[in-house]
Amino acid sequence: MENPIQSSIAGNQIATYKPNLAVEHEDVHVDLTIDRERYKVETSRWRRIRQHSLTQMLFISIQAFCGPALSDAISGLGGGGLATPKTSNIRFALDQGVEAIVCLFGAVLVNIIGVKWSLVIGAASFPLLGASYYCNSQFENQWFLILTAPFTGIGFGFWNISEGAYVMSIAPEAKRGKYLALWIVSRNAGQLVGGAINLAKNSTKDAGGGIDPSTYIPFIIIEALALPFAFGICEMKDVVRSDGTKILILPKLKNFEELKYILKTYLSKIIYCSFLFIIWSYFYNGPWSTYLALYFSVRSRSLSSLISPFFCIIGCFGLGFILDLSNKNYSQRKRAQFGFWLIIFLNLLVYIWSLIIQIDFIRNNPGSIDWNDKKFLKSFLPYFFIQTTGPLAQVYTYWILSSFAESGQDNIRFSAALKAIQCVGNAIAFGVSAADSFPLTGMILNCSLMVACIPGMWYITSKTPDRIPADVIAEEMILERRIKMEDPGQKDALDQVHTREVATLA
């Protein structure tokens, strides 16, 4: 009989590292399945509700709503809502540069202090963003806007590593796409609130310029609400998925060993083949934010931050449904390939439209476009659609990386690498936007990145395993435990099988 692990991942040549299948079950930090009846009797209702994977996904999504979503909403004001976008672009570039450094080595610290406390550290830094823009807009002290950038970079770095690992790990295998869509939508739902605030404060202003300083006060309040929900997060080893399974958590490694595995992750084929795709999936923020700031009035920008996320919600859940299709005719690999080309095609259409509009604006400056201008609709729609096609690529990035994860720790390493690369892309995007007064350069770079990322991502999609390796390994561990309990004499035979598997996978 073919071994289930070998049949699933032995041919996978782009895994981060090969799991030590000889690890004794007693060393694994969690039981991989639960006795539902016993769990119900021995565990209080509140604790069961709190530990449920959907509850934890809602908790992490609320934090995403309060933190990254409002950060995107501020960015979506066009240059952070400032009268001139240059200072804001410098601030975002610095923030993203620091965050990239944190993400590069942060996985070691996250594994030491745990996911929960990393999220607490990150959530505590969220209000600094709104406060810095308020002080700049109210008191014109640009130094505070720049000074807080490293602190928010550190906080968001810790939070994003943990967030990414958490959302990739806690979802049941058959619902990963929908869970990831819920999370991405939460990020965009924050923009709905931010947009409503923006529009209420700035609806009577027709000219270009800075956002009303009082606009940032509700942002600060909402950002502060993330911290209580961060304290409600469980460590990954305590989460119980809706299908009754738990996350495979291998024993903690020594710091030096963890650094070695992080290095192996960064040097693995799955990371360097997806490197350009990850940068590309977030690169649009810089040029299109500058586009909005340069060519639209304050109230038009406020309206954009309100209505832009609506179609994104439909798109993300639509993609999640496609990625979760469970049919013999739609293997995980086929879903990965179809999802990839769908995203490329949709973004290509938006890029062509955006470039045509931008070239026309360079030739004939439209001034400050208000929502009652005839050219508003055709000028605004490219920005509207990029706010959907961009997040689709982000949902896909997390989904495809989690398809190769071999443990919960693996998702932490994947998340750290992903966020580090993402921050590099954002830093470059906002840096280019700060140096160039027109967004055309950034748009052209964005198009070039999309074309350049295709070969590497096509290779990854062609190697996508039919099942998540971590779940296959967990099932093998459960099977081994049962065999040992039923017939202890099988231990030697199983150890010989493990030795052969390790030799095959190494």
Short mmCIF file of C-alpha atoms in Angstrom, two decimals:
data_model
loop_
_atom_site.label_atom_id
_atom_site.label_comp_id
_atom_site.label_asym_id
_atom_site.label_seq_id
_atom_site.Cartn_x
_atom_site.Cartn_y
_atom_site.Cartn_z
CA MET A 1 0.00 0.00 0.00
CA GLU A 2 1.38 3.38 -1.00
CA ASN A 3 2.30 5.60 1.91
CA PRO A 4 -0.07 8.64 2.03
CA ILE A 5 2.71 11.12 2.75
CA GLN A 6 4.93 9.87 -0.05
CA SER A 7 2.04 9.89 -2.51
CA SER A 8 1.17 13.48 -1.57
CA ILE A 9 4.46 15.29 -1.14
CA ALA A 10 7.36 13.08 -2.14
CA GLY A 11 7.30 14.68 -5.58
CA ASN A 12 7.11 18.18 -4.18
CA GLN A 13 10.41 19.78 -5.04
CA ILE A 14 9.61 23.27 -3.78
CA ALA A 15 8.81 22.61 -0.13
CA THR A 16 10.53 24.85 2.39
CA TYR A 17 12.10 21.99 4.27
CA LYS A 18 11.41 18.33 4.74
CA PRO A 19 9.55 17.35 7.92
CA ASN A 20 11.20 15.11 10.46
CA LEU A 21 8.70 12.28 10.26
CA ALA A 22 10.62 10.34 12.89
CA VAL A 23 9.53 12.80 15.61
CA GLU A 24 7.74 10.89 18.36
CA HIS A 25 4.08 11.76 18.71
CA GLU A 26 4.57 12.63 22.35
CA ASP A 27 6.84 15.50 21.26
CA VAL A 28 4.17 17.12 19.12
CA HIS A 29 2.57 19.98 21.00
CA VAL A 30 -1.08 19.16 20.35
CA ASP A 31 -3.42 16.25 19.81
CA LEU A 32 -4.31 16.45 16.15
CA THR A 33 -7.96 15.51 16.55
CA ILE A 34 -10.44 15.89 19.38
CA ASP A 35 -13.13 13.71 20.88
CA ARG A 36 -16.04 16.09 20.31
CA GLU A 37 -18.25 14.64 23.02
CA ARG A 38 -15.49 14.65 25.62
CA TYR A 39 -14.40 18.14 24.57
CA LYS A 40 -17.99 19.37 24.98
CA VAL A 41 -18.26 17.89 28.48
CA GLU A 42 -14.83 19.00 29.75
CA THR A 43 -14.71 22.48 28.18
CA SER A 44 -16.92 25.44 29.02
CA ARG A 45 -19.16 26.85 26.31
CA TRP A 46 -17.33 30.20 26.24
CA ARG A 47 -13.98 28.49 25.86
CA ARG A 48 -15.33 26.28 23.05
CA ILE A 49 -16.71 29.34 21.28
CA ARG A 50 -13.47 31.23 21.75
CA GLN A 51 -11.27 28.37 20.51
CA HIS A 52 -13.42 27.69 17.44
CA SER A 53 -11.60 28.49 14.20
CA LEU A 54 -14.39 30.74 12.90
CA THR A 55 -14.41 32.79 16.13
CA GLN A 56 -10.66 33.24 15.93
CA MET A 57 -10.92 34.20 12.26
CA LEU A 58 -13.52 36.82 13.23
CA PHE A 59 -11.21 38.14 15.97
CA ILE A 60 -8.28 38.44 13.58
CA SER A 61 -10.55 39.98 10.93
CA ILE A 62 -11.77 42.64 13.38
CA GLN A 63 -8.15 43.53 14.08
CA ALA A 64 -7.50 43.69 10.33
CA PHE A 65 -10.52 45.98 10.13
CA CYS A 66 -9.16 48.29 12.84
CA GLY A 67 -5.51 48.33 11.76
CA PRO A 68 -4.43 47.52 8.19
CA ALA A 69 -7.84 48.39 6.75
CA LEU A 70 -7.75 51.90 8.20
CA SER A 71 -4.14 52.23 7.10
CA ASP A 72 -5.31 51.42 3.58
CA ALA A 73 -8.20 53.84 4.02
CA ILE A 74 -5.79 56.65 4.92
CA SER A 75 -3.68 55.73 1.91
CA GLY A 76 -6.90 55.64 -0.13
CA LEU A 77 -7.53 59.30 0.68
CA GLY A 78 -4.82 60.03 -1.85
CA GLY A 79 -1.44 60.85 -0.35
CA GLY A 80 -2.80 60.10 3.12
CA GLY A 81 -5.27 62.95 2.76
CA LEU A 82 -2.53 65.58 2.87
CA ALA A 83 -2.53 68.62 0.62
CA THR A 84 0.65 67.34 -1.06
CA PRO A 85 1.25 63.57 -1.25
CA LYS A 86 5.06 63.70 -1.17
CA THR A 87 5.45 63.69 2.64
CA SER A 88 2.93 60.88 2.96
CA ASN A 89 4.72 58.80 0.34
CA ILE A 90 8.04 59.30 2.16
CA ARG A 91 6.38 58.26 5.41
CA PHE A 92 4.87 55.09 3.91
CA ALA A 93 8.17 54.21 2.21
CA LEU A 94 10.04 54.49 5.55
CA ASP A 95 7.33 52.55 7.38
CA GLN A 96 7.44 49.74 4.84
CA GLY A 97 11.24 49.63 4.84
CA VAL A 98 11.37 49.13 8.63
CA GLU A 99 8.56 46.58 8.44
CA ALA A 100 10.48 44.62 5.82
CA ILE A 101 13.49 44.36 8.16
CA VAL A 102 11.27 43.20 11.03
CA CYS A 103 9.58 40.60 8.83
CA LEU A 104 12.95 39.36 7.58
CA PHE A 105 14.01 38.16 11.04
CA GLY A 106 10.78 38.45 13.01
CA ALA A 107 9.73 34.81 12.66
CA VAL A 108 12.28 33.86 15.33
CA LEU A 109 10.80 36.35 17.80
CA VAL A 110 7.24 35.33 16.94
CA ASN A 111 8.11 31.69 17.65
CA ILE A 112 9.60 32.75 21.01
CA ILE A 113 6.83 35.03 22.31
CA GLY A 114 3.97 33.36 20.46
CA VAL A 115 1.44 34.53 17.91
CA LYS A 116 -0.92 36.09 20.46
CA TRP A 117 1.60 38.45 22.05
CA SER A 118 2.98 39.41 18.65
CA LEU A 119 -0.53 40.47 17.68
CA VAL A 120 -0.85 42.45 20.94
CA ILE A 121 2.40 44.32 20.21
CA GLY A 122 1.19 45.11 16.72
CA ALA A 123 -2.30 46.21 17.76
CA ALA A 124 -0.82 48.60 20.33
CA SER A 125 0.96 50.46 17.52
CA PHE A 126 -2.10 50.98 15.29
CA PRO A 127 -3.28 54.34 16.77
CA LEU A 128 0.10 55.92 16.04
CA LEU A 129 -0.75 56.04 12.35
CA GLY A 130 -3.93 58.08 12.67
CA ALA A 131 -2.33 60.25 15.36
CA SER A 132 0.63 61.12 13.14
CA TYR A 133 -1.60 62.24 10.27
CA TYR A 134 -3.82 64.23 12.63
CA CYS A 135 -0.84 66.09 14.11
CA ASN A 136 0.59 66.79 10.68
CA SER A 137 -2.72 68.08 9.34
CA GLN A 138 -3.65 70.05 12.49
CA PHE A 139 -0.26 71.41 13.59
CA GLU A 140 1.83 71.03 10.40
CA ASN A 141 4.59 69.16 12.26
CA GLN A 142 5.93 66.80 9.63
CA TRP A 143 8.62 65.53 12.00
CA PHE A 144 6.03 63.55 14.02
CA LEU A 145 4.65 61.98 10.84
CA ILE A 146 8.15 60.77 9.95
CA LEU A 147 9.18 59.90 13.54
CA THR A 148 6.31 57.46 14.08
CA ALA A 149 7.04 55.56 10.85
CA PRO A 150 9.69 53.22 12.37
CA PHE A 151 7.45 52.44 15.36
CA THR A 152 4.44 51.59 13.23
CA GLY A 153 6.77 49.64 10.94
CA ILE A 154 7.91 47.51 13.88
CA GLY A 155 4.37 47.05 15.24
CA PHE A 156 2.81 46.22 11.89
CA GLY A 157 5.76 43.89 11.18
CA PHE A 158 5.04 41.76 14.25
CA TRP A 159 1.31 41.88 13.61
CA ASN A 160 1.50 41.00 9.93
CA ILE A 161 3.80 38.00 10.45
CA SER A 162 1.43 36.57 13.05
CA GLU A 163 -1.71 37.52 11.14
CA GLY A 164 -0.56 35.82 7.95
CA ALA A 165 0.50 32.64 9.74
CA TYR A 166 -2.75 32.56 11.70
CA VAL A 167 -5.12 32.93 8.77
CA MET A 168 -3.18 30.36 6.71
CA SER A 169 -3.22 27.81 9.56
CA ILE A 170 -6.58 27.91 11.32
CA ALA A 171 -8.92 27.36 8.36
CA PRO A 172 -10.22 23.84 7.65
CA GLU A 173 -8.75 22.52 4.40
CA ALA A 174 -12.04 22.70 2.49
CA LYS A 175 -12.74 26.31 3.54
CA ARG A 176 -9.37 28.06 3.16
CA GLY A 177 -10.48 30.24 0.24
CA LYS A 178 -13.61 31.46 2.04
CA TYR A 179 -11.73 32.11 5.31
CA LEU A 180 -9.05 34.07 3.46
CA ALA A 181 -11.75 36.00 1.58
CA LEU A 182 -13.44 36.90 4.89
CA TRP A 183 -10.14 38.24 6.17
CA ILE A 184 -9.31 40.25 3.03
CA VAL A 185 -12.87 41.61 2.92
CA SER A 186 -12.48 42.74 6.55
CA ARG A 187 -9.48 44.77 5.50
CA ASN A 188 -11.60 46.43 2.85
CA ALA A 189 -14.66 46.76 5.08
CA GLY A 190 -12.55 49.05 7.24
CA GLN A 191 -12.33 51.33 4.24
CA LEU A 192 -16.12 51.50 4.17
CA VAL A 193 -16.14 52.99 7.66
CA GLY A 194 -13.20 55.20 6.84
CA GLY A 195 -14.90 56.30 3.64
CA ALA A 196 -18.12 57.15 5.46
CA ILE A 197 -16.12 59.27 7.92
CA ASN A 198 -14.23 60.95 5.10
CA LEU A 199 -17.35 61.74 3.12
CA ALA A 200 -19.25 63.06 6.15
CA LYS A 201 -16.38 65.40 7.01
CA ASN A 202 -15.49 66.54 3.50
CA SER A 203 -18.64 66.29 1.34
CA THR A 204 -19.03 70.07 0.99
CA LYS A 205 -15.52 70.69 -0.29
CA ASP A 206 -15.09 70.83 -4.04
CA ALA A 207 -11.46 71.90 -4.38
CA GLY A 208 -8.31 69.87 -4.05
CA GLY A 209 -6.23 70.06 -0.91
CA GLY A 210 -5.87 68.44 2.46
CA ILE A 211 -8.49 66.45 4.34
CA ASP A 212 -10.17 68.13 7.35
CA PRO A 213 -7.94 67.35 10.39
CA SER A 214 -10.91 66.16 12.47
CA THR A 215 -11.35 63.33 9.95
CA TYR A 216 -8.45 61.46 11.59
CA ILE A 217 -9.92 61.44 15.14
CA PRO A 218 -12.45 58.62 14.48
CA PHE A 219 -9.62 56.72 12.78
CA ILE A 220 -7.55 56.90 15.96
CA ILE A 221 -10.48 55.66 18.08
CA ILE A 222 -11.21 52.70 15.80
CA GLU A 223 -7.51 51.79 15.56
CA ALA A 224 -7.36 51.63 19.37
CA LEU A 225 -10.20 49.04 19.42
CA ALA A 226 -7.92 46.37 17.91
CA LEU A 227 -6.04 45.83 21.18
CA PRO A 228 -8.87 44.18 23.19
CA PHE A 229 -9.48 41.69 20.38
CA ALA A 230 -5.77 40.90 20.21
CA PHE A 231 -5.97 39.74 23.84
CA GLY A 232 -8.82 37.42 22.79
CA ILE A 233 -6.63 35.50 20.33
CA CYS A 234 -5.67 31.90 21.21
CA GLU A 235 -2.29 30.40 20.46
CA MET A 236 -2.45 28.23 17.35
CA LYS A 237 -2.04 25.03 19.36
CA ASP A 238 -5.35 25.75 21.16
CA VAL A 239 -7.50 26.44 18.08
CA VAL A 240 -10.11 23.81 17.19
CA ARG A 241 -11.17 23.84 13.55
CA SER A 242 -14.80 23.41 12.56
CA ASP A 243 -14.04 19.93 11.20
CA GLY A 244 -12.70 18.78 14.60
CA THR A 245 -9.01 18.92 13.67
CA LYS A 246 -6.22 20.95 15.25
CA ILE A 247 -3.16 22.61 13.80
CA LEU A 248 0.01 20.57 13.52
CA ILE A 249 2.53 22.31 15.80
CA LEU A 250 5.95 20.70 15.91
CA PRO A 251 8.29 21.16 18.90
CA LYS A 252 9.92 24.59 19.16
CA LEU A 253 13.42 24.79 17.76
CA LYS A 254 16.40 26.52 19.29
CA ASN A 255 16.89 30.02 17.96
CA PHE A 256 19.86 29.09 15.78
CA GLU A 257 17.96 26.13 14.31
CA GLU A 258 14.96 28.38 13.68
CA LEU A 259 17.18 30.86 11.84
CA LYS A 260 18.43 28.01 9.66
CA TYR A 261 14.88 27.04 8.76
CA ILE A 262 13.99 30.68 8.05
CA LEU A 263 16.97 30.91 5.72
CA LYS A 264 15.86 27.70 4.01
CA THR A 265 12.41 29.22 3.60
CA TYR A 266 13.78 32.37 1.97
CA LEU A 267 15.95 30.27 -0.34
CA SER A 268 13.25 27.75 -1.19
CA LYS A 269 11.85 27.57 -4.71
CA ILE A 270 8.36 28.48 -3.57
CA ILE A 271 9.61 31.84 -2.25
CA TYR A 272 12.01 32.90 -4.97
CA CYS A 273 9.58 31.74 -7.68
CA SER A 274 6.76 33.77 -6.08
CA PHE A 275 9.00 36.75 -5.15
CA LEU A 276 7.95 39.00 -8.04
CA PHE A 277 4.29 37.97 -7.73
CA ILE A 278 4.24 38.98 -4.05
CA ILE A 279 5.82 42.37 -4.82
CA TRP A 280 3.42 42.88 -7.71
CA SER A 281 0.30 41.99 -5.70
CA TYR A 282 0.87 44.99 -3.37
CA PHE A 283 2.73 47.37 -5.68
CA TYR A 284 -0.42 49.05 -7.01
CA ASN A 285 -0.97 50.98 -3.73
CA GLY A 286 1.72 53.58 -4.46
CA PRO A 287 0.95 54.68 -8.05
CA TRP A 288 -2.85 54.50 -7.81
CA SER A 289 -2.91 56.35 -4.47
CA THR A 290 -0.86 59.12 -6.09
CA TYR A 291 -3.18 59.06 -9.12
CA LEU A 292 -6.15 59.67 -6.83
CA ALA A 293 -4.37 62.49 -4.96
CA LEU A 294 -3.26 64.34 -8.08
CA TYR A 295 -6.40 64.33 -10.15
CA PHE A 296 -9.41 64.26 -7.80
CA SER A 297 -11.00 66.72 -5.40
CA VAL A 298 -11.21 66.10 -1.66
CA ARG A 299 -14.82 64.98 -1.72
CA SER A 300 -14.20 62.76 -4.76
CA ARG A 301 -11.36 61.06 -2.87
CA SER A 302 -13.64 60.70 0.15
CA LEU A 303 -16.32 59.12 -2.02
CA SER A 304 -13.76 56.74 -3.53
CA SER A 305 -12.73 55.39 -0.14
CA LEU A 306 -16.40 54.65 0.61
CA ILE A 307 -17.44 52.88 -2.59
CA SER A 308 -14.17 51.24 -3.73
CA PRO A 309 -14.42 48.20 -1.41
CA PHE A 310 -17.95 47.14 -2.50
CA PHE A 311 -16.97 45.22 -5.61
CA CYS A 312 -13.89 43.88 -3.80
CA ILE A 313 -16.17 42.04 -1.35
CA ILE A 314 -17.93 40.25 -4.22
CA GLY A 315 -14.67 39.52 -6.02
CA CYS A 316 -12.83 38.11 -3.02
CA PHE A 317 -15.64 35.75 -2.02
CA GLY A 318 -16.04 34.73 -5.67
CA LEU A 319 -12.36 33.82 -5.86
CA GLY A 320 -12.60 32.05 -2.50
CA PHE A 321 -15.48 29.95 -3.83
CA ILE A 322 -13.44 28.99 -6.91
CA LEU A 323 -10.37 28.06 -4.86
CA ASP A 324 -12.51 25.91 -2.51
CA LEU A 325 -14.27 23.93 -5.25
CA SER A 326 -14.32 20.29 -4.22
CA ASN A 327 -14.86 18.15 -7.28
CA LYS A 328 -12.84 15.37 -8.82
CA ASN A 329 -12.63 17.43 -11.98
CA TYR A 330 -11.17 20.40 -10.09
CA SER A 331 -8.04 19.32 -8.24
CA GLN A 332 -6.20 21.81 -6.05
CA ARG A 333 -3.59 22.16 -8.79
CA LYS A 334 -6.20 22.97 -11.44
CA ARG A 335 -7.84 25.48 -9.13
CA ALA A 336 -4.45 27.10 -8.51
CA GLN A 337 -3.80 27.43 -12.23
CA PHE A 338 -7.24 28.76 -13.08
CA GLY A 339 -7.17 31.27 -10.21
CA PHE A 340 -3.75 32.54 -11.28
CA TRP A 341 -4.70 33.21 -14.91
CA LEU A 342 -8.01 34.77 -13.90
CA ILE A 343 -6.17 37.29 -11.71
CA ILE A 344 -3.62 38.09 -14.42
CA PHE A 345 -6.33 38.64 -17.04
CA LEU A 346 -8.45 40.94 -14.83
CA ASN A 347 -5.44 43.04 -13.80
CA LEU A 348 -4.28 43.35 -17.40
CA LEU A 349 -7.61 44.91 -18.39
CA VAL A 350 -7.40 47.44 -15.56
CA TYR A 351 -3.78 48.33 -16.41
CA ILE A 352 -4.57 49.03 -20.06
CA TRP A 353 -7.44 51.30 -19.07
CA SER A 354 -5.35 53.10 -16.42
CA LEU A 355 -2.44 53.73 -18.80
CA ILE A 356 -4.73 55.18 -21.46
CA ILE A 357 -6.30 57.56 -18.94
CA GLN A 358 -2.96 58.52 -17.39
CA ILE A 359 -1.30 59.31 -20.73
CA ASP A 360 -4.30 61.48 -21.62
CA PHE A 361 -3.98 63.34 -18.30
CA ILE A 362 -0.30 64.04 -18.89
CA ARG A 363 -1.15 65.58 -22.25
CA ASN A 364 -4.21 67.44 -20.97
CA ASN A 365 -4.15 68.13 -17.24
CA PRO A 366 -7.76 67.66 -16.02
CA GLY A 367 -7.27 69.75 -12.88
CA SER A 368 -9.14 68.61 -9.77
CA ILE A 369 -11.91 66.23 -10.89
CA ASP A 370 -15.09 66.45 -8.83
CA TRP A 371 -17.83 63.82 -8.74
CA ASN A 372 -20.23 66.00 -10.74
CA ASP A 373 -17.76 66.39 -13.64
CA LYS A 374 -18.55 64.52 -16.86
CA LYS A 375 -15.10 62.88 -16.90
CA PHE A 376 -15.36 61.62 -13.32
CA LEU A 377 -16.76 58.18 -14.09
CA LYS A 378 -14.29 57.12 -16.79
CA SER A 379 -11.39 58.59 -14.76
CA PHE A 380 -12.42 57.02 -11.46
CA LEU A 381 -13.32 53.50 -12.64
CA PRO A 382 -9.69 52.37 -13.15
CA TYR A 383 -8.99 53.21 -9.49
CA PHE A 384 -12.25 51.51 -8.47
CA PHE A 385 -11.38 48.26 -10.24
CA ILE A 386 -7.74 48.16 -9.08
CA GLN A 387 -9.11 48.09 -5.53
CA THR A 388 -10.68 44.73 -6.46
CA THR A 389 -8.10 43.10 -8.72
CA GLY A 390 -5.25 43.97 -6.33
CA PRO A 391 -6.83 42.27 -3.27
CA LEU A 392 -7.69 39.22 -5.41
CA ALA A 393 -3.97 38.70 -5.96
CA GLN A 394 -3.40 39.02 -2.20
CA VAL A 395 -6.01 36.36 -1.37
CA TYR A 396 -4.38 34.09 -3.93
CA THR A 397 -0.89 34.66 -2.53
CA TYR A 398 -1.83 33.42 0.94
CA TRP A 399 -3.84 30.54 -0.47
CA ILE A 400 -1.06 29.25 -2.72
CA LEU A 401 1.64 29.50 -0.03
CA SER A 402 -0.52 27.73 2.54
CA SER A 403 -0.98 24.90 0.02
CA PHE A 404 2.67 23.95 0.62
CA ALA A 405 2.78 24.34 4.43
CA GLU A 406 3.99 21.33 6.40
CA SER A 407 3.21 22.67 9.90
CA GLY A 408 1.93 25.73 11.75
CA GLN A 409 5.52 26.97 12.11
CA ASP A 410 5.94 26.65 8.36
CA ASN A 411 3.09 29.14 7.89
CA ILE A 412 4.84 31.56 10.27
CA ARG A 413 7.98 31.37 8.11
CA PHE A 414 5.97 31.70 4.90
CA SER A 415 4.10 34.68 6.34
CA ALA A 416 7.31 36.38 7.48
CA ALA A 417 8.87 35.96 4.04
CA LEU A 418 5.69 37.11 2.30
CA LYS A 419 5.33 40.24 4.42
CA ALA A 420 9.03 41.12 4.10
CA ILE A 421 8.79 40.92 0.32
CA GLN A 422 5.49 42.78 0.33
CA CYS A 423 7.02 45.62 2.36
CA VAL A 424 9.96 45.85 -0.03
CA GLY A 425 7.48 46.21 -2.89
CA ASN A 426 5.47 48.86 -1.05
CA ALA A 427 8.60 50.77 -0.07
CA ILE A 428 9.71 50.85 -3.70
CA ALA A 429 6.23 51.78 -4.91
CA PHE A 430 5.81 54.69 -2.49
CA GLY A 431 9.45 55.70 -2.99
CA VAL A 432 8.92 55.93 -6.75
CA SER A 433 5.71 57.88 -6.16
CA ALA A 434 7.54 60.30 -3.85
CA ALA A 435 10.32 60.86 -6.40
CA ASP A 436 8.06 61.17 -9.45
CA SER A 437 5.21 63.67 -9.51
CA PHE A 438 3.27 61.54 -12.00
CA PRO A 439 2.02 57.99 -11.31
CA LEU A 440 2.80 56.83 -14.87
CA THR A 441 6.23 55.50 -13.89
CA GLY A 442 4.76 53.42 -11.08
CA MET A 443 2.01 52.09 -13.35
CA ILE A 444 4.54 51.02 -15.99
CA LEU A 445 6.63 49.29 -13.30
CA ASN A 446 3.48 47.56 -12.06
CA CYS A 447 2.73 46.23 -15.55
CA SER A 448 6.33 45.08 -15.95
CA LEU A 449 6.22 43.22 -12.63
CA MET A 450 3.05 41.43 -13.68
CA VAL A 451 4.66 40.16 -16.87
CA ALA A 452 7.89 39.22 -15.07
CA CYS A 453 6.11 37.23 -12.35
CA ILE A 454 4.27 34.90 -14.73
CA PRO A 455 7.00 32.25 -15.35
CA GLY A 456 7.78 31.71 -11.65
CA MET A 457 4.15 31.54 -10.57
CA TRP A 458 3.23 29.21 -13.42
CA TYR A 459 5.96 26.85 -12.20
CA ILE A 460 4.57 26.98 -8.66
CA THR A 461 1.00 26.32 -9.78
CA SER A 462 2.19 23.33 -11.79
CA LYS A 463 3.76 21.89 -8.61
CA THR A 464 0.84 22.59 -6.25
CA PRO A 465 0.14 19.44 -4.19
CA ASP A 466 -3.35 17.98 -4.28
CA ARG A 467 -3.57 18.20 -0.49
CA ILE A 468 -1.94 20.43 2.12
CA PRO A 469 1.18 18.55 3.34
CA ALA A 470 0.55 19.54 6.99
CA ASP A 471 -2.83 17.80 6.95
CA VAL A 472 -1.38 14.71 5.30
CA ILE A 473 1.42 14.54 7.87
CA ALA A 474 -1.10 14.99 10.69
CA GLU A 475 -3.18 12.10 9.39
CA GLU A 476 -0.07 9.92 9.16
CA MET A 477 0.82 10.74 12.76
CA ILE A 478 -2.69 9.84 13.91
CA LEU A 479 -2.50 6.56 11.99
CA GLU A 480 0.87 5.74 13.51
CA ARG A 481 -0.41 6.46 17.02
CA ARG A 482 -3.35 4.13 16.51
CA ILE A 483 -1.14 1.34 15.20
CA LYS A 484 1.19 1.67 18.18
CA MET A 485 -1.73 1.56 20.59
CA GLU A 486 -3.21 -1.51 18.93
CA ASP A 487 0.06 -3.37 18.34
CA PRO A 488 3.20 -2.02 20.10
CA GLY A 489 5.24 -4.55 18.16
CA GLN A 490 4.69 -2.48 15.02
CA LYS A 491 6.91 0.33 16.38
CA ASP A 492 10.13 -1.01 14.86
CA ALA A 493 8.50 -1.52 11.48
CA LEU A 494 7.07 2.02 11.54
CA ASP A 495 10.44 3.51 12.48
CA GLN A 496 11.98 1.74 9.46
CA VAL A 497 9.27 3.25 7.24
CA HIS A 498 10.00 6.71 8.68
CA THR A 499 13.71 6.29 8.00
CA ARG A 500 13.01 5.45 4.37
CA GLU A 501 10.60 8.41 4.08
CA VAL A 502 13.12 10.88 5.47
CA ALA A 503 15.77 9.55 3.10
CA THR A 504 13.35 9.88 0.17
CA LEU A 505 12.24 13.40 1.05
CA ALA A 506 15.63 14.83 2.01
#
